[in-house]
Coordinates of C-alpha atoms and ligand atoms in Angstrom, one line a residue:
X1 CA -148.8 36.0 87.0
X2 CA -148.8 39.7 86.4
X3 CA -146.2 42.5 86.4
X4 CA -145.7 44.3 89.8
X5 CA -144.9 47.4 88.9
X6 CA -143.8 50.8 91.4
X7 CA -146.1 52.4 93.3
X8 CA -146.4 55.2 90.8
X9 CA -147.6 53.3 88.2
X10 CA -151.0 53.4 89.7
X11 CA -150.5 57.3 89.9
X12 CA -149.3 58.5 86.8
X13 CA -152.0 59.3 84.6
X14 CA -152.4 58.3 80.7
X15 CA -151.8 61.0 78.4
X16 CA -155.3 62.0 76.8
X17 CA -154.4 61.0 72.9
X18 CA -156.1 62.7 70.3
X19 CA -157.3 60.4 67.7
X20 CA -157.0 59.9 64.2
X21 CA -153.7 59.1 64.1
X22 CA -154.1 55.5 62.1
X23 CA -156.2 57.0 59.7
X24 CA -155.3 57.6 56.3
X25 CA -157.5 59.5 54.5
X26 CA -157.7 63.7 54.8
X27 CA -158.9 64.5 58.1
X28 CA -159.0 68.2 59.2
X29 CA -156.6 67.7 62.3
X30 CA -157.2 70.5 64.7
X31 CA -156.6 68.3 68.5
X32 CA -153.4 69.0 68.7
X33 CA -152.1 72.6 68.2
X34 CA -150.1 71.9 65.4
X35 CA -148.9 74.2 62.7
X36 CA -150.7 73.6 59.3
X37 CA -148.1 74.7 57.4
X38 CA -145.3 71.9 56.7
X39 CA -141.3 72.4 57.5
X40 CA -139.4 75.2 55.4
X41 CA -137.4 73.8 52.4
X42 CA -134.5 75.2 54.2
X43 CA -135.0 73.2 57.5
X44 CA -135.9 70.1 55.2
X45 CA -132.5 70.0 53.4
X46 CA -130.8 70.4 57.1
X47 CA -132.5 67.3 58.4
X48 CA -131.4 65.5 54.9
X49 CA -128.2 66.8 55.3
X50 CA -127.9 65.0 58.7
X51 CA -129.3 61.7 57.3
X52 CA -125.9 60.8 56.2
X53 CA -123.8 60.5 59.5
X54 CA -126.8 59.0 61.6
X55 CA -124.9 56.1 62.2
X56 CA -123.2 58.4 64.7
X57 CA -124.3 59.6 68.3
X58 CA -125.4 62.8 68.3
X59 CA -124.2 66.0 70.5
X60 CA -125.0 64.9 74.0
X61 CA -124.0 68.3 74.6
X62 CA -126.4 70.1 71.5
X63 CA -123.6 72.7 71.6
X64 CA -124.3 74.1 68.3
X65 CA -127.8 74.4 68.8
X66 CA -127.2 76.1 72.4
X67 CA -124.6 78.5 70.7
X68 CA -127.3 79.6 68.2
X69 CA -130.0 79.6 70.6
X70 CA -127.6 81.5 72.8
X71 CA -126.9 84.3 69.7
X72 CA -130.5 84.5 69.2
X73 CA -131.4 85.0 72.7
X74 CA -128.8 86.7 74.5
X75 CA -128.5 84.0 77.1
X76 CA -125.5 82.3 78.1
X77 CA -125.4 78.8 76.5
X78 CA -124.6 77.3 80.1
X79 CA -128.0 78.4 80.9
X80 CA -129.8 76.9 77.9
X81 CA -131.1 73.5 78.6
X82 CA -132.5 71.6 75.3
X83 CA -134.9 68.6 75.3
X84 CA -136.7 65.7 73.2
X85 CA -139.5 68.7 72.9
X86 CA -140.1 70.6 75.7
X87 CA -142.2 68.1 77.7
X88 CA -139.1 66.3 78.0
X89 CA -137.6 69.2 80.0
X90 CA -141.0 69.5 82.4
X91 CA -140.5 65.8 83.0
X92 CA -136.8 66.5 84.0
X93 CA -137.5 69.6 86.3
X94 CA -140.6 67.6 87.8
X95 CA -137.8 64.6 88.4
X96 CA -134.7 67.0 89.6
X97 CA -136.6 69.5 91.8
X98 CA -139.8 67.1 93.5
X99 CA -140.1 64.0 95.6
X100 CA -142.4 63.1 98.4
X101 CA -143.4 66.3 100.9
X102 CA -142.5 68.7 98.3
X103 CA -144.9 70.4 96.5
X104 CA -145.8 72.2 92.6
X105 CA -148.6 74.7 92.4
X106 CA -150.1 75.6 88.6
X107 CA -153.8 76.4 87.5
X108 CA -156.0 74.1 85.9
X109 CA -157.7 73.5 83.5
X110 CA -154.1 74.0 82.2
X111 CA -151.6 71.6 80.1
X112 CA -151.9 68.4 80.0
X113 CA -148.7 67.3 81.2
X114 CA -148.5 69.0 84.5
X115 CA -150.6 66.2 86.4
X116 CA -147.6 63.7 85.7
X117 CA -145.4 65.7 87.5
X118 CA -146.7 65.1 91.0
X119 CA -147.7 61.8 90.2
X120 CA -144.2 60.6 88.8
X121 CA -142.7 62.4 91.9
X122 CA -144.8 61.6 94.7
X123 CA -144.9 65.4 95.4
X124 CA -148.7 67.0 96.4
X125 CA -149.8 69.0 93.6
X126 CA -151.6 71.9 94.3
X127 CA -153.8 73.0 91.5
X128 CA -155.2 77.0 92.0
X129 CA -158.6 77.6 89.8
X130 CA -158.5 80.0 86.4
X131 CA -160.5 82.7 86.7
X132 CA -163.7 83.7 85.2
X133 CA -161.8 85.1 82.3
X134 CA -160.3 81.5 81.9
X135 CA -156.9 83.0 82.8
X136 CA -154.1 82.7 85.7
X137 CA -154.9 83.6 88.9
X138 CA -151.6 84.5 90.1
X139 CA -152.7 86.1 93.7
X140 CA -154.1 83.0 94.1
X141 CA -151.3 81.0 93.0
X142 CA -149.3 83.2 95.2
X143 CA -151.1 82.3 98.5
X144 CA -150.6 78.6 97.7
X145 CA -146.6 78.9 97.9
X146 CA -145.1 77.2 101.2
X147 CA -141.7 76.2 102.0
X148 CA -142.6 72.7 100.9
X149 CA -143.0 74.1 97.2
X150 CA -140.3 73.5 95.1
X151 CA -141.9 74.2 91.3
X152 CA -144.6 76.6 89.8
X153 CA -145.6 76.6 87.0
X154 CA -147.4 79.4 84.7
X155 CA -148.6 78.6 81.1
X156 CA -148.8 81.9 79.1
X157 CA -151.0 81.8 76.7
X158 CA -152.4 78.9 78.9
X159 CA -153.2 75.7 76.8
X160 CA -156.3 74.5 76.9
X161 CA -158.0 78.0 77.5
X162 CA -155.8 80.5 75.2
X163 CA -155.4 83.5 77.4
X164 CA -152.7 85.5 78.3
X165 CA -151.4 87.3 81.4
X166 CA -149.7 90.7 80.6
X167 CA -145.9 90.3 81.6
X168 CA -146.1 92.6 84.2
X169 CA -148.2 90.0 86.2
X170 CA -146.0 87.4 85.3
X171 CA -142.9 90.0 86.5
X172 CA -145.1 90.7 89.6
X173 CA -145.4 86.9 90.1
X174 CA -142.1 86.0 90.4
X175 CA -141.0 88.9 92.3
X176 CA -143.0 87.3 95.2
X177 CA -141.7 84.1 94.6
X178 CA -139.4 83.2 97.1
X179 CA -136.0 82.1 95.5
X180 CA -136.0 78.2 96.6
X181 CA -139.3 78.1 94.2
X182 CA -138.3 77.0 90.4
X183 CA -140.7 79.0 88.6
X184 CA -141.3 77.9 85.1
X185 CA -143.4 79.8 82.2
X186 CA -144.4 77.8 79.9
X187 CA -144.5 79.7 76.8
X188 CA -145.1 77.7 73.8
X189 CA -147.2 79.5 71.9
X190 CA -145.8 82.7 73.3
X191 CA -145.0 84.0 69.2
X192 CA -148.8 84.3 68.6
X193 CA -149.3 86.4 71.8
X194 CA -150.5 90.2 70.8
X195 CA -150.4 91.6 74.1
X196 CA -146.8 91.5 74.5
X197 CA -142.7 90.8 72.2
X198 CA -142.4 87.2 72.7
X199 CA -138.6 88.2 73.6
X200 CA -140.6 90.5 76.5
X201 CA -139.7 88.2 79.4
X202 CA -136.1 87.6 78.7
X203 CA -135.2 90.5 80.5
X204 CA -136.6 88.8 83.7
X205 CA -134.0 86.0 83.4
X206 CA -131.5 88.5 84.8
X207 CA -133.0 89.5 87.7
X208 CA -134.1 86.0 88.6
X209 CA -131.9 82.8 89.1
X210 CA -134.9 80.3 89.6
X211 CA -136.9 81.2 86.9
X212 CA -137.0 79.4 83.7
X213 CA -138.8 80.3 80.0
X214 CA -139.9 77.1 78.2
X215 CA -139.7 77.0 74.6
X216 CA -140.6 74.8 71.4
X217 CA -139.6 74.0 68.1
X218 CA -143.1 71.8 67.8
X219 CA -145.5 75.0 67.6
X220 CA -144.6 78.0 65.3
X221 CA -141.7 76.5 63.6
X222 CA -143.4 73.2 63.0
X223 CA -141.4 70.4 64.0
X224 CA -143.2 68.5 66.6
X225 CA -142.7 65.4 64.8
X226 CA -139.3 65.7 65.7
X227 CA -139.3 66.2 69.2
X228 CA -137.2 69.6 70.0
X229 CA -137.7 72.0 73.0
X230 CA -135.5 74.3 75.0
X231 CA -135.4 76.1 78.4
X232 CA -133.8 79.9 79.3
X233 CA -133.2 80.0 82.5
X234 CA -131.7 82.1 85.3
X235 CA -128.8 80.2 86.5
X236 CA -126.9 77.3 85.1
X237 CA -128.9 75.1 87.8
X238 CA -131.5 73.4 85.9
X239 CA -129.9 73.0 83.0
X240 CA -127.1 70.9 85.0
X241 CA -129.9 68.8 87.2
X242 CA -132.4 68.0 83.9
X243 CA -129.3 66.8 82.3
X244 CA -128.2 64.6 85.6
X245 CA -131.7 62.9 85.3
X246 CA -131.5 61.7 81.7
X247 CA -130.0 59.6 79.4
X248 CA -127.1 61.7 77.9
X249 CA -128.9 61.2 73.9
X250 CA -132.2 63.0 74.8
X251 CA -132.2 64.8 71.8
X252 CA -131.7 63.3 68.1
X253 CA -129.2 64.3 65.3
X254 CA -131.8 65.2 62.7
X255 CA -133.9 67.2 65.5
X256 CA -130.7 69.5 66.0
X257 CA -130.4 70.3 62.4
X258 CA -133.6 71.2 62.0
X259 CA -133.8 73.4 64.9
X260 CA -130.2 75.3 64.5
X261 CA -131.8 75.8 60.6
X262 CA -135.2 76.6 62.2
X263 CA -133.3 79.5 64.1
X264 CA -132.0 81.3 60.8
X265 CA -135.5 81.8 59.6
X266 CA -137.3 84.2 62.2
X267 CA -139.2 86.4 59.0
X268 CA -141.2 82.7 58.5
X269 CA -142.0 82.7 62.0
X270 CA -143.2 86.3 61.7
X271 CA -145.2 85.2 58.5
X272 CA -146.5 82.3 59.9
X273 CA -148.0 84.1 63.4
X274 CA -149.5 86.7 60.7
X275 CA -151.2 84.3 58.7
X276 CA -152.4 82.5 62.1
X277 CA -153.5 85.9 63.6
X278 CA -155.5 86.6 60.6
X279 CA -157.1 82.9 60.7
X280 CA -157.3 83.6 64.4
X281 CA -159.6 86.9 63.8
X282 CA -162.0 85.6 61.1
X283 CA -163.0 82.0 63.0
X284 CA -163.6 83.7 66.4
X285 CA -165.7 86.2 64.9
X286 CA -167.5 83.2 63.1
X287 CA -168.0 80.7 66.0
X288 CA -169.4 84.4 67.7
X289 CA -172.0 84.2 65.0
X290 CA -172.9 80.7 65.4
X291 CA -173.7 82.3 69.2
X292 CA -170.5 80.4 70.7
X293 CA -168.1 82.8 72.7
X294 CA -164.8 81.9 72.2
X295 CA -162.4 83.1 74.9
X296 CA -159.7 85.7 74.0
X297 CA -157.2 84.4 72.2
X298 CA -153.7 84.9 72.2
X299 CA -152.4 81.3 70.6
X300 CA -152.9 79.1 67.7
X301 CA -156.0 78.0 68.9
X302 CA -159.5 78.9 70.4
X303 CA -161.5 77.2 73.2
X304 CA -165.3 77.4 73.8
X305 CA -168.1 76.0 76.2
X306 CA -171.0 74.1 74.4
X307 CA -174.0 76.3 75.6
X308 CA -174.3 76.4 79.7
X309 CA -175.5 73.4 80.7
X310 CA -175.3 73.2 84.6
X311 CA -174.9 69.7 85.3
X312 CA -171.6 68.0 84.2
X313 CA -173.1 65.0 82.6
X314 CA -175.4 67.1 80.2
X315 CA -172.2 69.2 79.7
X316 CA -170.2 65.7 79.0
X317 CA -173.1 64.3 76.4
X318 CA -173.5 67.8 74.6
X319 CA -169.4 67.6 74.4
X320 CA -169.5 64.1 73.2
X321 CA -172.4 64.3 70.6
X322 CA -170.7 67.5 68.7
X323 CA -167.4 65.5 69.0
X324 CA -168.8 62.3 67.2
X325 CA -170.6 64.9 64.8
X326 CA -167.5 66.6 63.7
X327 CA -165.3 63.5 63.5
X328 CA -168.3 62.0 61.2
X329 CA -167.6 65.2 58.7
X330 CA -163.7 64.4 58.9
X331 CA -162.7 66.8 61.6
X332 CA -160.9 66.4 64.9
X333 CA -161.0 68.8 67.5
X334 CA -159.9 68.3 71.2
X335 CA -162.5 68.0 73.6
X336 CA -162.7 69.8 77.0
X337 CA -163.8 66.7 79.2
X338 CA -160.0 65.0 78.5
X339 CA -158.3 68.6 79.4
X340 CA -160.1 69.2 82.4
X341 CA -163.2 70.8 81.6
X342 CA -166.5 69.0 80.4
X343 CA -168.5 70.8 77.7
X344 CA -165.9 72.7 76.0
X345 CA -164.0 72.4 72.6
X346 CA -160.5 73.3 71.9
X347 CA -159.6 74.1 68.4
X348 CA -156.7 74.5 66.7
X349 CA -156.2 77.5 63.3
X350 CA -156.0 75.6 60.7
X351 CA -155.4 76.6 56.8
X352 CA -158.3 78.9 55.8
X353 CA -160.2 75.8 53.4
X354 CA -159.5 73.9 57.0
X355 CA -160.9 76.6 59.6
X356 CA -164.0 76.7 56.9
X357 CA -164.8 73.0 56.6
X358 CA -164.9 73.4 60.7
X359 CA -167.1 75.6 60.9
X360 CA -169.5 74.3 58.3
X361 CA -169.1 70.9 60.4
X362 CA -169.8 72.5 63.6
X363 CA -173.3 75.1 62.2
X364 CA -174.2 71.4 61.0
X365 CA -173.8 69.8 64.2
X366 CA -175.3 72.6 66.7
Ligands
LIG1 C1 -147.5 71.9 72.8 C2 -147.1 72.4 74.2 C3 -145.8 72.2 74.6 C4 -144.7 71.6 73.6 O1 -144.5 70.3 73.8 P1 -143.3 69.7 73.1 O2 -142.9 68.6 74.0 O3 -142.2 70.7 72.9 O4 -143.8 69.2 71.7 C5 -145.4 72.7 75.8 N1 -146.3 73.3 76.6 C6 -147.5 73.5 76.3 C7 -148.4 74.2 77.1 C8 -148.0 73.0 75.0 O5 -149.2 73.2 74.7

């Protein structure tokens, strides 16, 4: 006998893991976007502060952390939604606003995630091509909107590629957007964007009900191991449907210390992106002189083709053999084949000793 399972089993695709994860000895992890620098003391003693009364629920409601966030962003609480990271909240969303003969537009390559969306839902997804500058196309995008669409999706910077849209597309974007369309922007990694104040967009939030900012704790504060994410939105909608569609404990006691602590300490975050920046500046200019071209960068990470190789499967073996080659010299990276894109490497900033041991790995491997 074997399990019958839904329908949508047979849909849903498998997150691409990145590896390394049972190993135990020093690996240089740069798969997964991560910040290289451990939690602050501060937020440390706030999650061993909360140790002590786990054997209580915690805030279904996150009210403390919603107040802060509220303080910090000048949104109304009611219109803060929180989740187990943010992926949790795209999840919700793709559950609360899809079903079958709706629709979701986003680009691609873009995150990961998205694909699970329509397939969880049963909703067509519609997937619009970057352009050649590996960014948004947002006319594009634009043309792709019916009144079947219910969600679309922008991720600025856009993970796997690293560019950036200037916020006046983005304003553009969802000016044209008609107001039935939930339009999410994903902007983790937003705090190492140059081209515009992360706390740019904010002032959109006003003027539109159905849009909705997504937000981390896992990138420049550090704490994806704990699962925290949050959504700004327009209207108190979203917040109210994402939390219909869950269980009412989505997000953990020790994961709301850490993030209402997180909060008080905006001059790290400001160090941190510096320090990032900085890293961010001295390996593109080195994987330039290695003859790679990096695209432009505005995140905590940098993305690259493996020479031009027309066919896909010379693309896929060239991505493959400087995979195997880097793992061999203790270094993960993320390749471009599992993120929608043979024959590419993303690559996360690490520490400057890390950044240097991956690019000695990769001038050995080329
Ligand atoms: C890392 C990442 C997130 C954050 O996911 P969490 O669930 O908050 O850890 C969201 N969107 C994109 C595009 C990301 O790369």
């Amino acid at each position: 006998m074997t399990l019958e399972f839904s329908e949508r089993i047979a849909r849903i695709p498998v997150y691409p893991v990145a590896g390394g994860y049972a190993q135990q000895e020093p690996l240089v992890r740069l798969a997964s976007n991560e910040s290289p620098y451990p939690p602050l003391p501060e937020v440390r003693e706030a999650i061993e502060g909360a140790l002590s009364t786990l054997n209580r629920y915690p805030d279904p409601t996150n009210s403390i952390l919603r107040a802060r966030l509220s303080d910090r962003y000048e949104v109304p609480a009611a219109r803060i939604a929180i989740g187990n990271g943010s992926c949790d909240i795209l999840l919700a969303a793709g559950e609360a606003l899809l079903e079958p003969g709706a629709e979701l537009v986003y680009s691609w390559p873009s995150f990961s995630i998205y694909p699970h969306l329509g397939a969880a839902s049963g909703a067509r997804a519609v997937t619009v091509p970057l352009d050649a500058e590996e960014c948004h196309d947002l006319e594009a995008m634009l043309r792709e909107i019916t009144v079947a669409t219910r969600l679309a999706i922008v991720c600025n910077p856009n993970n796997p590629t690293s560019t950036a849209l200037a916020l006046s597309d983005i304003a553009a974007f969802v000016a044209e957007v008609p107001n039935h369309v939930c339009v999410i922007v994903d902007e983790a990694y937003c705090e190492f964007n140059l081209l515009e104040d992360p706390d740019a967009s904010l002032e959109l939030l006003d003027r539109h009900p159905n849009l909705v900012l997504l937000r981390t704790f896992s990138k420049v504060h550090g704490l994806c191991g704990l699962r925290a994410g949050f959504a700004l939105c327009g209207s108190e909608d979203l917040p109210r449907a994402v939390d219909q569609v869950r269980q009412p404990f989505f997000c953990n006691a020790l994961a709301q210390a850490a993030a209402v602590e997180a909060l008080a300490h905006q001059d790290a975050v400001i160090e941190r992106v510096t320090r990032t920046i900085a890293e961010r500046l001295s390996v593109d200019e080195r994987l330039r002189a290695l003859g790679l071209d990096p695209a432009l960068s505005q995140a905590n990470f940098c993305w690259f083709a493996l020479g031009d190789r027309s066919e896909i499967g010379q693309r896929e073996e060239a991505e493959a053999e400087v995979m195997e080659g880097l793992r061999q010299r203790g270094v993960l990276v993320r390749g471009g084949g599992a993120l929608g894109r043979a024959g590419a490497l993303r690559v996360t900033y690490g520490t400057p000793e890390e950044n240097t041991r991956f690019l000695e790995a990769l001038a050995e491997v080329l």
